[in-house]
PDB file of C-alpha atoms in Angstrom:
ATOM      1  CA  UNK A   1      -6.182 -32.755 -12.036  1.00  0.00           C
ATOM      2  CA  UNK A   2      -5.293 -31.044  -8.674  1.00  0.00           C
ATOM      3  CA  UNK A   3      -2.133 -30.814  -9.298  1.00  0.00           C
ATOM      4  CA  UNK A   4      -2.948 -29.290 -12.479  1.00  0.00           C
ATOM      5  CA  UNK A   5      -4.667 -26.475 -10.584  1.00  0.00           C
ATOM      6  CA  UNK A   6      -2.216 -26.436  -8.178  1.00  0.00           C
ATOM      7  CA  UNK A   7       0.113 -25.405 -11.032  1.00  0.00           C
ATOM      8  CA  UNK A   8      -1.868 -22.482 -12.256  1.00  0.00           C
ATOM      9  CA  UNK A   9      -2.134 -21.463  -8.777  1.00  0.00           C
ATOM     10  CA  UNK A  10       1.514 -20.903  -8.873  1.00  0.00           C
ATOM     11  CA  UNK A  11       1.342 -19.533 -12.094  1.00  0.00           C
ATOM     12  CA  UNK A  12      -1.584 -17.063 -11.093  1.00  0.00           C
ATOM     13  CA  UNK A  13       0.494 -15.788  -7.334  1.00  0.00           C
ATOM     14  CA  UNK A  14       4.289 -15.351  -9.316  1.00  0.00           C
ATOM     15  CA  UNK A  15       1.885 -13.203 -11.980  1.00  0.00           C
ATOM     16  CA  UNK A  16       0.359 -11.033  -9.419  1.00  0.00           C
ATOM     17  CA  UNK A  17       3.704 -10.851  -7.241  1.00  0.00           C
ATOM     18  CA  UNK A  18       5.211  -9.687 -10.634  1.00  0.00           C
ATOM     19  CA  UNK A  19       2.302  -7.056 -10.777  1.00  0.00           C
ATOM     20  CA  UNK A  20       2.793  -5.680  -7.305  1.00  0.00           C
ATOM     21  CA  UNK A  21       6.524  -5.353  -7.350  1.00  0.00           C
ATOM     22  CA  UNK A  22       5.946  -3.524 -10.482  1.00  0.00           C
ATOM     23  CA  UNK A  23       3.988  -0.729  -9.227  1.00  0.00           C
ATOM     24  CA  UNK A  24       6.234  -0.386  -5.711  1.00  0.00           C
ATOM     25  CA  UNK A  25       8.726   0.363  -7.868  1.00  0.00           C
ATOM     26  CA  UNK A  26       6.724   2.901  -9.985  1.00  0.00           C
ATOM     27  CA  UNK A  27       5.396   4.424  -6.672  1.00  0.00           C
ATOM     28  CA  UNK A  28       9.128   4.776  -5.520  1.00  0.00           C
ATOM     29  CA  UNK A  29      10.171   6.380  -8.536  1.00  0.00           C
ATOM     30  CA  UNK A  30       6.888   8.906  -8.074  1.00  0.00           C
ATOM     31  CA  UNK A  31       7.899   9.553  -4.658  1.00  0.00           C
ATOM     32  CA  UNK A  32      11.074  11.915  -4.077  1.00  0.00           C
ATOM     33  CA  UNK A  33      12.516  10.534  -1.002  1.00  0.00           C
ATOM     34  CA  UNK A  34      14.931  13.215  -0.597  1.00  0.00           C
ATOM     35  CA  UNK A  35      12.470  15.083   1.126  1.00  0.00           C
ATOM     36  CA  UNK A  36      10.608  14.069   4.490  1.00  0.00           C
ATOM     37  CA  UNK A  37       6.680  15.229   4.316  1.00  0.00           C
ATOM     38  CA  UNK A  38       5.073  14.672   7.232  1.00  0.00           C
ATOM     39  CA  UNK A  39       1.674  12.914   6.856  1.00  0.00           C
ATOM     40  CA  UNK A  40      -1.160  12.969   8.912  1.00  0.00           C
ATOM     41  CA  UNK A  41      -1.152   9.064   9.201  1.00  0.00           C
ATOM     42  CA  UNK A  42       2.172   9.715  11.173  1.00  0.00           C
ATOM     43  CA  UNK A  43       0.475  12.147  13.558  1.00  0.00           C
ATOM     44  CA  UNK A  44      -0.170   9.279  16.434  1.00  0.00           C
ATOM     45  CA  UNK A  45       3.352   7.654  16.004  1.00  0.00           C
ATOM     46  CA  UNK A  46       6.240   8.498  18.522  1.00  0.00           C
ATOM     47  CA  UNK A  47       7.767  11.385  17.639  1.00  0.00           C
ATOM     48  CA  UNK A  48      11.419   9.754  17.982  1.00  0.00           C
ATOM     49  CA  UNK A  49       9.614   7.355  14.800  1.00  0.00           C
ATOM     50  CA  UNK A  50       9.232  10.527  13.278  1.00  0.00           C
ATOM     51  CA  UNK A  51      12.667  12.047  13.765  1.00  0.00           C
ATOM     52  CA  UNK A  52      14.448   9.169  12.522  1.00  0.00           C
ATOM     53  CA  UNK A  53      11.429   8.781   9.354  1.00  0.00           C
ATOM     54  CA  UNK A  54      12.731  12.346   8.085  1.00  0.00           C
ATOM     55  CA  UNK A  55      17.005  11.047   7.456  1.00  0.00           C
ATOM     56  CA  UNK A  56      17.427  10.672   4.351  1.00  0.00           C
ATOM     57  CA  UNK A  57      20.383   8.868   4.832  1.00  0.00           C
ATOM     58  CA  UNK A  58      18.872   5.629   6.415  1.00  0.00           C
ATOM     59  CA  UNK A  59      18.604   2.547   6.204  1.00  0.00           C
ATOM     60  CA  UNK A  60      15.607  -0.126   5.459  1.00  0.00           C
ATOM     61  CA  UNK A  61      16.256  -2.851   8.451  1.00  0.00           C
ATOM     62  CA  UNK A  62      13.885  -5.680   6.938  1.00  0.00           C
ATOM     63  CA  UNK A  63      11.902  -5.507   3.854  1.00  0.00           C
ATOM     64  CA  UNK A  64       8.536  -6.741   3.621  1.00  0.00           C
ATOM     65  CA  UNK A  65       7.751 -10.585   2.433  1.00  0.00           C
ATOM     66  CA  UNK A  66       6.165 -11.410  -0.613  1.00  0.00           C
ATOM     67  CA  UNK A  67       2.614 -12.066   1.802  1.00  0.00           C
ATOM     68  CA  UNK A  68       3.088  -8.593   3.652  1.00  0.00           C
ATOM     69  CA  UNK A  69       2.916  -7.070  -0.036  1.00  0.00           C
ATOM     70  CA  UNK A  70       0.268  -9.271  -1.094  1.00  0.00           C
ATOM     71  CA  UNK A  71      -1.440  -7.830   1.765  1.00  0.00           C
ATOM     72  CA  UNK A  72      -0.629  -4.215   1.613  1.00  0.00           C
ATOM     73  CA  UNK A  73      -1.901  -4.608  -2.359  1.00  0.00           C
ATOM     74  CA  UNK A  74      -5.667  -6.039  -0.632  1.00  0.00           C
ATOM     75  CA  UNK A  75      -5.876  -2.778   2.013  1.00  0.00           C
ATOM     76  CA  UNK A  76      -4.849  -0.369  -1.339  1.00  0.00           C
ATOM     77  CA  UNK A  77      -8.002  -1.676  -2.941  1.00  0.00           C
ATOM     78  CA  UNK A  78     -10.423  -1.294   0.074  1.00  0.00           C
ATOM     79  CA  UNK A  79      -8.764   1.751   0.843  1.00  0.00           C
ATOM     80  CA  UNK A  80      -9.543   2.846  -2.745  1.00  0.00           C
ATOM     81  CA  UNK A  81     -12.975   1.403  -2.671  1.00  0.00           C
ATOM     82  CA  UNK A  82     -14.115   3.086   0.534  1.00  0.00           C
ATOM     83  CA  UNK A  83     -12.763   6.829  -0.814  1.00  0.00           C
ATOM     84  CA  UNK A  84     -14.959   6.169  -3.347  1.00  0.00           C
ATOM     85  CA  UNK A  85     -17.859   5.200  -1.691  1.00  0.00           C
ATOM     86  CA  UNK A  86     -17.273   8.439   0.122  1.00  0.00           C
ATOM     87  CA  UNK A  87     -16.529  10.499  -2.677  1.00  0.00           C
ATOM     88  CA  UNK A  88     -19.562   9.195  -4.634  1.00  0.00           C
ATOM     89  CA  UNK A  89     -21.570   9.834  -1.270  1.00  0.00           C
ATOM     90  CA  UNK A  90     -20.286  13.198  -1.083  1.00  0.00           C
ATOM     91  CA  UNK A  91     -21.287  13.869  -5.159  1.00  0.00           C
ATOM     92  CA  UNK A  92     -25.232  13.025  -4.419  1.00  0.00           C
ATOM     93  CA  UNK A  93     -25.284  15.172  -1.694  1.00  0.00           C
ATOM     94  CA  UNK A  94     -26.771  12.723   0.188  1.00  0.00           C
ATOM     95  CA  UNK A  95     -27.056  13.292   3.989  1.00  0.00           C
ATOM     96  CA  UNK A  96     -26.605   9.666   6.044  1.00  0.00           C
ATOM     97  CA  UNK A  97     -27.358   9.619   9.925  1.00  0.00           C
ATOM     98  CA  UNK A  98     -24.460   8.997  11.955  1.00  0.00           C
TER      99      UNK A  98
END
């Protein structure tokens, strides 16, 4: 039996791997990469990291595992989940105490 689950385990992480790699590559096909726009999530990175961000012409040194993507896939969906929060916040008018 365990290794029966064990099985659909593997099953259930190529599925989802599948899934992920899917949508990089429809993000990458959104994104025109052609031209550098500087976001503020870059504003507290060296500005050398910035300079070399905006060739065009470079290249990728190491690409991300399949665990790093897993990963980046989890943050997308808190990420998501908390703008929401926020936005839904925002809709009610609601006033919170900070």
């Amino acid at each position: 039996m365990a290794g029966k689950n064990k099985s659909y385990l593997g099953l259930i992480e190529k599925v989802f791997e599948e899934y992920i790699f899917d949508l990089r590559d429809k993000n990458d096909k959104l994104q025109d990469h052609s031209n550098y726009v500087y976001r503020a999530s870059s504003s507290g990175m060296c500005i050398r990291k910035n300079f070399y961000s905006s060739m065009t012409d470079t290249e990728e040194v190491k690409k991300p595992d399949r665990r790093t993507y897993r990963l980046f896939r989890l943050g997308d969906q808190v990420h998501q989940d908390i703008q929401s929060a926020f936005e839904q916040a925002v809709n009610k008018n609601k006033e919170y105490k900070v």
